[in-house]
């Protein structure tokens, strides 16, 4: 009798153990499945976000333009429609690259000359807004079309006086200017009619716009 009673107790316990096993094991695959789906969804969202951001950035064709000395230089532009920024890169015939950023959001133009640890700032003017807006409004196909500087191109020179006493901390600038100038000395500039006989031109940066206008921006230092 004792032996049979023990056997019946084991028979009562066995179904419970067998019933618990499949339930716990069935929950594990479901949990793994939901985690996998969540991870895949997150990857898709990140990929779409990156694609959308890159879709708002277009690089124009590299063109060859003559600088103020007559030497041919290469110019390209990065159009960032998301942040309303146009960045020009101008590579000289000796392979130095100057960078010019037109930041519509903050109303600033920043010049980073080739082979120098300095940045120069000025406020955007109405013509700057027109040139930048014309770039931002173009489609990707239009931006990739080759445009050539020819005899019909309007060329002129602008003079900017550097104010040595108006130094700016690069950390106070907003992106993308801060990244460009983080290791450089930053100064404000002031537009003028020219350096005069007592002042020598320090350097020039040449930029051409799709509006068929080329500008030589020349800098010189003003007295403190």
Short mmCIF file of C-alpha atoms in Angstrom, two decimals:
data_model
loop_
_atom_site.label_atom_id
_atom_site.label_comp_id
_atom_site.label_asym_id
_atom_site.label_seq_id
_atom_site.Cartn_x
_atom_site.Cartn_y
_atom_site.Cartn_z
CA UNK A 1 0.00 0.00 0.00
CA UNK A 2 2.75 2.41 0.82
CA UNK A 3 4.48 1.66 -2.44
CA UNK A 4 1.31 2.32 -4.46
CA UNK A 5 0.55 5.55 -2.61
CA UNK A 6 3.97 6.92 -3.40
CA UNK A 7 3.54 6.00 -7.04
CA UNK A 8 0.22 7.82 -7.24
CA UNK A 9 1.78 10.95 -5.67
CA UNK A 10 4.50 10.91 -8.29
CA UNK A 11 1.87 10.46 -10.96
CA UNK A 12 0.05 13.55 -9.64
CA UNK A 13 3.24 15.64 -9.59
CA UNK A 14 4.51 14.62 -13.01
CA UNK A 15 1.71 16.26 -15.04
CA UNK A 16 2.32 19.56 -13.24
CA UNK A 17 6.01 19.52 -14.10
CA UNK A 18 5.32 18.53 -17.67
CA UNK A 19 2.72 21.28 -17.97
CA UNK A 20 5.05 23.98 -16.63
CA UNK A 21 7.90 23.07 -18.95
CA UNK A 22 6.24 23.86 -22.30
CA UNK A 23 4.79 27.18 -21.06
CA UNK A 24 8.16 28.59 -19.93
CA UNK A 25 9.94 27.33 -23.04
CA UNK A 26 7.28 28.83 -25.32
CA UNK A 27 7.72 32.25 -23.80
CA UNK A 28 11.43 32.42 -24.64
CA UNK A 29 11.03 32.26 -28.47
CA UNK A 30 8.29 34.90 -28.36
CA UNK A 31 10.51 37.23 -26.35
CA UNK A 32 13.43 36.71 -28.73
CA UNK A 33 11.14 37.32 -31.70
CA UNK A 34 9.82 40.62 -30.31
CA UNK A 35 13.34 41.80 -29.45
CA UNK A 36 14.52 40.97 -32.97
CA UNK A 37 11.61 42.86 -34.53
CA UNK A 38 12.26 45.88 -32.30
CA UNK A 39 15.97 45.89 -33.25
CA UNK A 40 15.14 45.64 -36.96
CA UNK A 41 12.64 48.48 -36.67
CA UNK A 42 15.24 50.67 -34.93
CA UNK A 43 17.79 49.96 -37.68
CA UNK A 44 15.25 50.88 -40.37
CA UNK A 45 14.39 54.16 -38.60
CA UNK A 46 18.08 55.11 -38.26
CA UNK A 47 18.76 54.23 -41.90
CA UNK A 48 15.81 56.35 -43.09
CA UNK A 49 16.93 59.27 -40.94
CA UNK A 50 20.48 59.14 -42.29
CA UNK A 51 19.22 58.80 -45.86
CA UNK A 52 16.88 61.77 -45.44
CA UNK A 53 19.68 63.92 -44.01
CA UNK A 54 22.12 62.95 -46.75
CA UNK A 55 19.42 63.60 -49.30
CA UNK A 56 19.47 67.25 -48.25
CA UNK A 57 23.21 67.52 -48.85
CA UNK A 58 24.47 67.77 -52.41
CA UNK A 59 27.94 68.42 -53.74
CA UNK A 60 28.24 70.37 -56.96
CA UNK A 61 30.65 69.59 -59.75
CA UNK A 62 34.24 70.68 -59.36
CA UNK A 63 34.97 73.55 -61.73
CA UNK A 64 38.20 75.24 -62.76
CA UNK A 65 38.27 79.01 -62.46
CA UNK A 66 41.02 81.63 -62.86
CA UNK A 67 42.02 83.36 -59.64
CA UNK A 68 42.99 87.04 -59.29
CA UNK A 69 46.52 86.16 -60.45
CA UNK A 70 45.31 84.28 -63.53
CA UNK A 71 46.19 80.81 -62.20
CA UNK A 72 43.56 78.08 -62.57
CA UNK A 73 42.05 76.80 -59.34
CA UNK A 74 39.42 74.17 -58.49
CA UNK A 75 36.16 75.04 -56.73
CA UNK A 76 33.36 72.86 -55.36
CA UNK A 77 30.37 73.55 -53.13
CA UNK A 78 28.51 71.49 -50.53
CA UNK A 79 24.82 72.43 -50.37
CA UNK A 80 23.19 71.67 -46.99
CA UNK A 81 19.49 72.40 -47.46
CA UNK A 82 18.60 71.12 -43.99
CA UNK A 83 20.71 73.77 -42.22
CA UNK A 84 20.60 76.48 -44.94
CA UNK A 85 24.36 76.38 -45.37
CA UNK A 86 26.54 76.50 -48.49
CA UNK A 87 30.22 75.61 -48.09
CA UNK A 88 32.68 76.47 -50.85
CA UNK A 89 36.05 74.75 -51.10
CA UNK A 90 38.64 76.45 -53.30
CA UNK A 91 41.87 74.59 -54.04
CA UNK A 92 44.75 76.67 -55.37
CA UNK A 93 47.24 75.60 -58.03
CA UNK A 94 49.72 74.74 -55.23
CA UNK A 95 47.14 72.41 -53.65
CA UNK A 96 46.09 74.55 -50.67
CA UNK A 97 42.35 74.64 -49.91
CA UNK A 98 40.44 77.66 -48.62
CA UNK A 99 36.95 77.24 -47.17
CA UNK A 100 34.12 79.78 -47.28
CA UNK A 101 30.87 79.08 -45.41
CA UNK A 102 27.65 81.01 -46.02
CA UNK A 103 25.45 80.31 -42.98
CA UNK A 104 21.97 81.70 -43.65
CA UNK A 105 20.58 80.50 -40.33
CA UNK A 106 22.97 82.71 -38.35
CA UNK A 107 23.52 85.35 -41.05
CA UNK A 108 27.31 84.92 -41.20
CA UNK A 109 30.03 84.38 -43.78
CA UNK A 110 33.20 82.69 -42.56
CA UNK A 111 36.48 82.59 -44.47
CA UNK A 112 39.19 80.05 -43.60
CA UNK A 113 42.20 80.80 -45.85
CA UNK A 114 44.50 78.10 -47.11
CA UNK A 115 47.54 77.22 -45.02
CA UNK A 116 46.61 79.64 -42.20
CA UNK A 117 45.37 79.23 -38.64
CA UNK A 118 42.86 82.09 -38.86
CA UNK A 119 39.16 82.51 -39.59
CA UNK A 120 37.50 85.77 -40.65
CA UNK A 121 33.84 86.66 -40.13
CA UNK A 122 31.42 89.16 -41.61
CA UNK A 123 27.66 89.62 -41.62
CA UNK A 124 25.71 88.38 -44.62
CA UNK A 125 24.28 91.05 -46.92
CA UNK A 126 21.30 91.02 -49.28
CA UNK A 127 23.37 89.81 -52.25
CA UNK A 128 24.77 86.97 -50.14
CA UNK A 129 21.26 85.82 -49.24
CA UNK A 130 20.26 85.89 -52.93
CA UNK A 131 23.27 83.83 -54.02
CA UNK A 132 22.84 81.25 -51.26
CA UNK A 133 19.08 80.98 -51.72
CA UNK A 134 19.55 80.37 -55.45
CA UNK A 135 21.81 77.44 -54.59
CA UNK A 136 19.43 76.02 -51.99
CA UNK A 137 16.49 76.19 -54.41
CA UNK A 138 18.20 74.12 -57.10
CA UNK A 139 17.44 70.44 -57.55
CA UNK A 140 20.15 67.79 -57.19
CA UNK A 141 20.30 67.39 -60.98
CA UNK A 142 20.74 71.13 -61.46
CA UNK A 143 23.47 71.26 -58.81
CA UNK A 144 25.41 68.51 -60.56
CA UNK A 145 25.37 70.26 -63.92
CA UNK A 146 28.74 71.62 -64.99
CA UNK A 147 28.89 75.39 -65.21
CA UNK A 148 31.92 77.05 -66.71
CA UNK A 149 33.40 80.46 -66.13
CA UNK A 150 33.53 82.22 -69.50
CA UNK A 151 33.91 85.61 -71.10
CA UNK A 152 30.42 86.63 -70.00
CA UNK A 153 31.28 86.16 -66.32
CA UNK A 154 31.03 89.29 -64.20
CA UNK A 155 34.16 89.71 -62.08
CA UNK A 156 34.82 92.16 -59.29
CA UNK A 157 36.88 92.57 -56.13
CA UNK A 158 35.76 93.07 -52.54
CA UNK A 159 38.00 94.35 -49.74
CA UNK A 160 37.62 93.30 -46.12
CA UNK A 161 39.62 94.96 -43.37
CA UNK A 162 40.58 92.65 -40.49
CA UNK A 163 39.99 94.12 -37.03
CA UNK A 164 42.79 92.74 -34.81
CA UNK A 165 41.09 93.93 -31.61
CA UNK A 166 37.83 92.11 -32.39
CA UNK A 167 38.99 88.58 -31.75
CA UNK A 168 36.23 86.00 -31.19
CA UNK A 169 36.39 82.78 -29.19
CA UNK A 170 35.72 79.87 -31.55
CA UNK A 171 33.73 78.11 -28.82
CA UNK A 172 31.07 80.86 -29.02
CA UNK A 173 30.38 80.12 -32.70
CA UNK A 174 27.61 77.83 -33.85
CA UNK A 175 28.07 74.83 -36.14
CA UNK A 176 29.43 74.44 -38.75
CA UNK A 177 31.61 77.50 -38.10
CA UNK A 178 32.79 76.18 -34.76
CA UNK A 179 34.18 72.96 -36.25
CA UNK A 180 35.91 74.86 -39.03
CA UNK A 181 37.58 77.38 -36.70
CA UNK A 182 38.06 75.42 -33.47
CA UNK A 183 41.88 75.42 -33.83
CA UNK A 184 42.10 78.91 -35.34
CA UNK A 185 42.13 82.56 -34.29
CA UNK A 186 38.83 84.19 -35.27
CA UNK A 187 38.43 87.87 -36.20
CA UNK A 188 35.65 90.13 -37.40
CA UNK A 189 36.15 92.02 -40.66
CA UNK A 190 34.74 95.24 -42.07
CA UNK A 191 33.96 95.95 -45.72
CA UNK A 192 35.88 98.90 -47.20
CA UNK A 193 36.74 100.55 -50.51
CA UNK A 194 40.30 99.29 -50.38
CA UNK A 195 43.41 99.18 -48.22
CA UNK A 196 44.83 102.47 -49.44
CA UNK A 197 48.47 103.08 -50.21
CA UNK A 198 49.56 102.64 -46.62
CA UNK A 199 48.13 99.13 -46.33
CA UNK A 200 49.13 96.04 -48.29
CA UNK A 201 46.69 93.31 -49.31
CA UNK A 202 47.35 90.28 -47.12
CA UNK A 203 45.66 87.57 -49.24
CA UNK A 204 42.66 86.98 -51.53
CA UNK A 205 40.09 84.19 -51.88
CA UNK A 206 38.33 83.75 -55.22
CA UNK A 207 34.74 82.46 -55.40
CA UNK A 208 32.45 81.98 -58.39
CA UNK A 209 28.66 81.66 -58.14
CA UNK A 210 26.24 79.95 -60.57
CA UNK A 211 24.77 83.41 -61.20
CA UNK A 212 27.86 83.94 -63.40
CA UNK A 213 29.52 86.25 -60.89
CA UNK A 214 33.08 85.74 -59.65
CA UNK A 215 34.40 87.64 -56.65
CA UNK A 216 37.95 88.09 -55.39
CA UNK A 217 37.66 88.72 -51.65
CA UNK A 218 40.87 90.42 -50.51
CA UNK A 219 41.86 90.94 -46.87
CA UNK A 220 44.15 93.40 -45.17
CA UNK A 221 44.76 94.32 -41.54
CA UNK A 222 43.41 97.57 -40.12
CA UNK A 223 45.33 99.49 -37.45
CA UNK A 224 44.22 98.76 -33.88
#
